[in-house]
PDB file of C-alpha atoms in Angstrom:
ATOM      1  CA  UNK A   7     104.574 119.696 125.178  1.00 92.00           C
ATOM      2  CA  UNK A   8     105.976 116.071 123.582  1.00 94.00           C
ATOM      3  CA  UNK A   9     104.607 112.958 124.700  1.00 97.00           C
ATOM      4  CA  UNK A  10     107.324 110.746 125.503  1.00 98.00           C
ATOM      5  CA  UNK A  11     106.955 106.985 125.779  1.00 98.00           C
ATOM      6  CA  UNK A  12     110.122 105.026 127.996  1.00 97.00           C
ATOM      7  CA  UNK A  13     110.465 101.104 127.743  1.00 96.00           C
ATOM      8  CA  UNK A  14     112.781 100.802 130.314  1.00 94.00           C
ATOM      9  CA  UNK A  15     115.195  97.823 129.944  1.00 91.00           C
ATOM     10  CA  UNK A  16     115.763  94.881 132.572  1.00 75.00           C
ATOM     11  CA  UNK A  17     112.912  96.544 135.392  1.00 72.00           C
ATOM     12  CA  UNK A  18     111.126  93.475 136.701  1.00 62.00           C
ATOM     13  CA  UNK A  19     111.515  90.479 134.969  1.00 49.00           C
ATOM     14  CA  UNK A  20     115.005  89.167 136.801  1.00 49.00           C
ATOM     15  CA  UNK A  21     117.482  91.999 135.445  1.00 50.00           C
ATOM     16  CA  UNK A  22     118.308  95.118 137.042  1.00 52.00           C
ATOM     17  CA  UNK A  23     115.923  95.250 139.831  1.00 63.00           C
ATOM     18  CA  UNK A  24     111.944  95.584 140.980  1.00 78.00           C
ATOM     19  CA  UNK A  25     110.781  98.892 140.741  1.00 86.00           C
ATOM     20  CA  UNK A  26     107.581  98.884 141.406  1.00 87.00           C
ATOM     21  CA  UNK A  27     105.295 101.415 139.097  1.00 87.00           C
ATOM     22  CA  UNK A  28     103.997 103.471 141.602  1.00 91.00           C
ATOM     23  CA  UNK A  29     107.758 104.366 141.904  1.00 92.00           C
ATOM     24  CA  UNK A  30     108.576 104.473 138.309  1.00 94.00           C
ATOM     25  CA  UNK A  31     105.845 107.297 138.100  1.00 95.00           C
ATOM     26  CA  UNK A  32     107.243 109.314 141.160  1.00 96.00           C
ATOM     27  CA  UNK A  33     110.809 109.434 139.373  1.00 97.00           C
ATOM     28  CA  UNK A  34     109.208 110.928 136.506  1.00 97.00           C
ATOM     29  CA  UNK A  35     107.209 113.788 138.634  1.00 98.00           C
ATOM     30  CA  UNK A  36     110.013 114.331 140.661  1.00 97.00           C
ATOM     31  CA  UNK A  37     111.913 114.935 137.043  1.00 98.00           C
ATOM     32  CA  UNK A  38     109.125 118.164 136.448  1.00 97.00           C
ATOM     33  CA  UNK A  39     107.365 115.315 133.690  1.00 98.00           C
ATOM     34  CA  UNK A  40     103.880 115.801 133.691  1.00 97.00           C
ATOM     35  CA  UNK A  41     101.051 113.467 132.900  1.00 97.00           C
ATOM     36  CA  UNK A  42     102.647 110.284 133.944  1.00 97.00           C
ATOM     37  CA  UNK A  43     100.941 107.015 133.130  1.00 97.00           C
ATOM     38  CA  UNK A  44     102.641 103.497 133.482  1.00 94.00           C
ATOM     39  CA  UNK A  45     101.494 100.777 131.597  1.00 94.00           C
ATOM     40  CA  UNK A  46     102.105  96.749 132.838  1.00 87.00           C
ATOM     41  CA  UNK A  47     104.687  95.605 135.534  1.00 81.00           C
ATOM     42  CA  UNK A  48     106.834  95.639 132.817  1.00 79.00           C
ATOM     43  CA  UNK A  49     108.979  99.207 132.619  1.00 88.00           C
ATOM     44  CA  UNK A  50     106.589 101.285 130.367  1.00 94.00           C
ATOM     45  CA  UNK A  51     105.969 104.968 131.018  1.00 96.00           C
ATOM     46  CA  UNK A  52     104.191 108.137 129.193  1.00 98.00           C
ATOM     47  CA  UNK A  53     104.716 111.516 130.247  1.00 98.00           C
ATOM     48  CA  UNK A  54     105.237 115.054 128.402  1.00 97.00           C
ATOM     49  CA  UNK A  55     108.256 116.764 128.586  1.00 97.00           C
ATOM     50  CA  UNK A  56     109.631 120.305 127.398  1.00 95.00           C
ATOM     51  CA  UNK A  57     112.994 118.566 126.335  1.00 96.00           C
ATOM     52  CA  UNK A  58     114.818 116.492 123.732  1.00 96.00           C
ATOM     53  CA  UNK A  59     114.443 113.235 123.571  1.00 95.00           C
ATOM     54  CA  UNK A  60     117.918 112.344 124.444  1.00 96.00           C
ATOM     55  CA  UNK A  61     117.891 114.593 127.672  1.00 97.00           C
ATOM     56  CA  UNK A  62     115.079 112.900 128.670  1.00 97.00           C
ATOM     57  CA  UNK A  63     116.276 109.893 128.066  1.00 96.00           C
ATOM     58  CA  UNK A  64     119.519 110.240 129.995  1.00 97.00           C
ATOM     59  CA  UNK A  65     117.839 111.822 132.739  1.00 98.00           C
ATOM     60  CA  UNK A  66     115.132 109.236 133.765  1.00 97.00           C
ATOM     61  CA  UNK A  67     118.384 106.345 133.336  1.00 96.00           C
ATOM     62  CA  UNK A  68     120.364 108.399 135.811  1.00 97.00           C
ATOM     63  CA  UNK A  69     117.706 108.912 138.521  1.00 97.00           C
ATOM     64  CA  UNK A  70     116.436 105.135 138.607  1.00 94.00           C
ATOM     65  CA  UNK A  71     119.793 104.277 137.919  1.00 93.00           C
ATOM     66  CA  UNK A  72     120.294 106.490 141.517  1.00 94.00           C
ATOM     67  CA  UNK A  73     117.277 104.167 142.915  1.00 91.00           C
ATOM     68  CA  UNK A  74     118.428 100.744 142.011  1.00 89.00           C
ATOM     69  CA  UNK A  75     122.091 101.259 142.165  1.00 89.00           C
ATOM     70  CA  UNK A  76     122.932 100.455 138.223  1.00 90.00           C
ATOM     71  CA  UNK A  77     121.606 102.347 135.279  1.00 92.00           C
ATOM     72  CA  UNK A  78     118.857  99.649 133.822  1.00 91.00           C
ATOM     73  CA  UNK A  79     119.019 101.669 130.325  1.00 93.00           C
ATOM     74  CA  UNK A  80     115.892 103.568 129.362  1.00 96.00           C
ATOM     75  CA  UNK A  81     114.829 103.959 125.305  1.00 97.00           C
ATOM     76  CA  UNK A  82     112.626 106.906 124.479  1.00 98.00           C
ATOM     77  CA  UNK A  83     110.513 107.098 121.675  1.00 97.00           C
ATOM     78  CA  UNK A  84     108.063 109.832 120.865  1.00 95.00           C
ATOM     79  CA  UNK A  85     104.181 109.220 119.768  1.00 93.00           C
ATOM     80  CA  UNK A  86     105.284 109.786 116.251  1.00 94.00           C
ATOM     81  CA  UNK A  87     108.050 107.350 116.561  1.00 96.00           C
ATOM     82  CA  UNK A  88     105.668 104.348 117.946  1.00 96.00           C
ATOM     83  CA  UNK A  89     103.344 105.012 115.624  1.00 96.00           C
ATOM     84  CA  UNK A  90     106.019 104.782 112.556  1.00 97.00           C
ATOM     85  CA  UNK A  91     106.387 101.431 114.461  1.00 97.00           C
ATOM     86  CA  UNK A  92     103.357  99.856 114.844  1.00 97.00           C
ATOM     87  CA  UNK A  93     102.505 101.058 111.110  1.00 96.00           C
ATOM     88  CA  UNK A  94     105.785  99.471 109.513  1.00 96.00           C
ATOM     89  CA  UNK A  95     105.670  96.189 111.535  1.00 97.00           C
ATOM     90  CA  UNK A  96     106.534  93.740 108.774  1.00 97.00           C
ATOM     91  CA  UNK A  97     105.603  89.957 109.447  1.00 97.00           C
ATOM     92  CA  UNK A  98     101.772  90.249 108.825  1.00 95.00           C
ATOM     93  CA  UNK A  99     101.127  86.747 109.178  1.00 95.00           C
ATOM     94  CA  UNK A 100     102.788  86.565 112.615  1.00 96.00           C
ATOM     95  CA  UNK A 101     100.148  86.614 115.893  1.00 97.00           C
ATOM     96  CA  UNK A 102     100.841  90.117 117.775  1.00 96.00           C
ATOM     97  CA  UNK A 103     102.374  88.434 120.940  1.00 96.00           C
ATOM     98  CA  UNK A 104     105.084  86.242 118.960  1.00 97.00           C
ATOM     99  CA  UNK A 105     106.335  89.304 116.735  1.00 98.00           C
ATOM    100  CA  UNK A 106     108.548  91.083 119.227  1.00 98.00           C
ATOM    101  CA  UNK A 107     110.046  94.781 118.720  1.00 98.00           C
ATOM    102  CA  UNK A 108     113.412  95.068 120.274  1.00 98.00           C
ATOM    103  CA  UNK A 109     114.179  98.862 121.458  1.00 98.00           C
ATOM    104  CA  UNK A 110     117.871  99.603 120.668  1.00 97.00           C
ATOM    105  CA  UNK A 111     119.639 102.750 122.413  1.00 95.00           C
ATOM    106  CA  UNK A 112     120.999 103.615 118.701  1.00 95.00           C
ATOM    107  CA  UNK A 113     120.369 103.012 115.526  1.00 96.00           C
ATOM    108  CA  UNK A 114     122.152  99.540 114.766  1.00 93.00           C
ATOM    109  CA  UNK A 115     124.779  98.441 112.028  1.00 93.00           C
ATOM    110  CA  UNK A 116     123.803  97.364 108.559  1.00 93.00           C
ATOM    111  CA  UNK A 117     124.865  94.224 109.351  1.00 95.00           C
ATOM    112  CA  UNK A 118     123.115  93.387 112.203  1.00 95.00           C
ATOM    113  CA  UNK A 119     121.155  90.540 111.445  1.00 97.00           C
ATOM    114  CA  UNK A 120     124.137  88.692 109.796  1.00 95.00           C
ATOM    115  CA  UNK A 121     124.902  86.854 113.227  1.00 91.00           C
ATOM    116  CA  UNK A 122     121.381  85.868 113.558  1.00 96.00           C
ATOM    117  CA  UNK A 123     121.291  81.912 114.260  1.00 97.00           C
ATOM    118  CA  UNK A 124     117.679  81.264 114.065  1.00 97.00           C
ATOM    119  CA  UNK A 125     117.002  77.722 114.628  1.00 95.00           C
ATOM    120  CA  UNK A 126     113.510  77.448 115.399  1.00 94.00           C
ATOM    121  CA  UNK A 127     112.716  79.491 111.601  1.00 96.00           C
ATOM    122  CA  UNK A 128     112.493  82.992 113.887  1.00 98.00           C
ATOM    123  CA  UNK A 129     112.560  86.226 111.460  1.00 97.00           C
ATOM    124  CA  UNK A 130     114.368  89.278 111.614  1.00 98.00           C
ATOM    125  CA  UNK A 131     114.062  93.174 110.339  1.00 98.00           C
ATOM    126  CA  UNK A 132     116.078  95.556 110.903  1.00 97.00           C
ATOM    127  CA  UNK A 133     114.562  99.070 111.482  1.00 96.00           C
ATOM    128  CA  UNK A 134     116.527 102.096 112.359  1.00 93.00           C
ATOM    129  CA  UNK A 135     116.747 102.136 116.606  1.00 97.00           C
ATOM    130  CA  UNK A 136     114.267  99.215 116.271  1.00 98.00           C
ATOM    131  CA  UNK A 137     114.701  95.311 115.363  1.00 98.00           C
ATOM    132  CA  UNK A 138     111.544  93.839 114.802  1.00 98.00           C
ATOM    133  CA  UNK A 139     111.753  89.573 115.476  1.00 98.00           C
ATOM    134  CA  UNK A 140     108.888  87.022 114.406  1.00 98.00           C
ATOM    135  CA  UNK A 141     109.076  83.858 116.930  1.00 98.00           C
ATOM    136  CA  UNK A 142     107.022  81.020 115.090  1.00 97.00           C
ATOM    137  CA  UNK A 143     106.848  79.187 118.520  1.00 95.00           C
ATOM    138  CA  UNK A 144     106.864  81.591 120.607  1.00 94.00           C
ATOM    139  CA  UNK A 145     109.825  83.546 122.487  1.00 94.00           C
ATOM    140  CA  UNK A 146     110.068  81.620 125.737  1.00 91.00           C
ATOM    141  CA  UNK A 147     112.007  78.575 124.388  1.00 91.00           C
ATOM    142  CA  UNK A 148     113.703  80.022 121.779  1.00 95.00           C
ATOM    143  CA  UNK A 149     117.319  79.218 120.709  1.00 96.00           C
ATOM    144  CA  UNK A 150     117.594  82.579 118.466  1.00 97.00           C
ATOM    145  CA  UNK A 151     121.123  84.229 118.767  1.00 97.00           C
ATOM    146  CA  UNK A 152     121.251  87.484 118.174  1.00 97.00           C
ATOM    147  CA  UNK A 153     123.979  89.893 119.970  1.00 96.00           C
ATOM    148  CA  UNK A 154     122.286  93.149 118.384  1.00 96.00           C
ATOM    149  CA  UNK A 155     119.181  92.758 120.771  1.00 96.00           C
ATOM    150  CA  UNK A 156     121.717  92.952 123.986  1.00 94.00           C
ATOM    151  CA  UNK A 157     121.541  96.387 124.456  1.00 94.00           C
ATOM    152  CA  UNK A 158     117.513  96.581 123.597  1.00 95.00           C
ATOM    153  CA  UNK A 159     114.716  95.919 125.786  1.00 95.00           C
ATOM    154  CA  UNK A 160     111.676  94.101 123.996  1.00 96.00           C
ATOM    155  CA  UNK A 161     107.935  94.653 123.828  1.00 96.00           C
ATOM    156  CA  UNK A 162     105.601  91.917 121.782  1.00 97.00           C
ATOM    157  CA  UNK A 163     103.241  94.119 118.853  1.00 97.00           C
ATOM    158  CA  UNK A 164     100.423  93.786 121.202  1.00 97.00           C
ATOM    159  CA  UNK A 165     101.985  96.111 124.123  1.00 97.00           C
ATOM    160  CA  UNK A 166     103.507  98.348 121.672  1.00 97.00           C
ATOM    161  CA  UNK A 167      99.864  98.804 119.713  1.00 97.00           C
ATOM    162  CA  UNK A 168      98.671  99.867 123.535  1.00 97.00           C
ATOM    163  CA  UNK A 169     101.278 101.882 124.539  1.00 97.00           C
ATOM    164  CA  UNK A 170     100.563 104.195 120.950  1.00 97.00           C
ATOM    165  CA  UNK A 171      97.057 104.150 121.556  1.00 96.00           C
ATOM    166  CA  UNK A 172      97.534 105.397 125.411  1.00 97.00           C
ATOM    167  CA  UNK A 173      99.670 108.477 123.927  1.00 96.00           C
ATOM    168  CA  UNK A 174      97.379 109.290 121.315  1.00 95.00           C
ATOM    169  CA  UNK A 175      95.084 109.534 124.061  1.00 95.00           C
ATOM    170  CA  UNK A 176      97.409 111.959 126.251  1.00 95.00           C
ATOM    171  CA  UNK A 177      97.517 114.239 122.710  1.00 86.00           C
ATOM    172  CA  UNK A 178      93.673 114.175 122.081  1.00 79.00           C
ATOM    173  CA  UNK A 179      93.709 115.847 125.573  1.00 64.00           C
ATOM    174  CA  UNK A 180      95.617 119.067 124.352  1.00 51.00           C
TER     175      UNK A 180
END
């Protein structure tokens, strides 16, 4: 059965709403997911699934959409997918917590970085469903303009690296 990993957009940090973890993983169980592990107070969650990716995906939006009363969008990526992430992270100079990977819903246009206004020097890569941005000073004060990461929810290199080495984890099980 596919390990699935959701970043779930807006949970916790002054968007959508709180949803506590404990009732992040109940969604997924009541959902028939199975091997459900969150990771931070942040909107991360592993479980298998016997389904596509996209029917998974629209699924657990609708029922915590259900729970908080507005759809916080959910992007699912599969072990093999995170793993292509972590691997391809460009930026190799950048410190893990101020290279952040912005999870898009769908893959996003060419041009996408060409209304970037970077004016503290950030850097940006565009990567299929992913845009990967280096903040040299950090994200919490910076100025960067980009509307492409709207839609996404972000996790910095060092939650991403975790969150691939928990499903690897869940697969060495089988």
């Amino acid at each position: 059965m596919p390990i699935y990993i959701a970043l779930l957009r807006a949970v916790n940090v002054g968007g959508t709403g709180s949803l506590p973890m404990a009732e992040l993983k109940a969604i997924c169980e009541d959902l028939g997911f199975s091997d459900v592990k969150t990771y931070i107070q942040s909107g991360n969650v592993l479980f298998r699934a016997n389904e596509a990716e996209k029917a998974v995906e629209e699924r657990l939006d609708e029922a915590i959409g259900k729970k908080l009363g507005k759809r916080p969008g959910v992007m699912v990526r599969s072990r093999k997918e995170l793993d292509g992430i972590v691997d391809d992270a460009p930026f190799p100079d950048a410190k893990p917590n101020f290279l952040l990977v912005y999870f898009l819903p769908e893959k996003a246009a060419g041009d996408a970085l060409e209304k970037m206004v970077a004016p503290d020097g950030e850097e940006a890569k565009l990567a299929g469903r992913e845009i990967y941005v280096h903040y040299p000073n950090g994200s919490g004060r910076s100025k960067l303009k980009l509307p492409a990461l709207k839609p996404g929810t972000s996790r910095n290199l060092n939650t991403v690296r975790k969150l691939a080495e928990m499903a690897a984890a869940m697969e060495g099980k089988d």
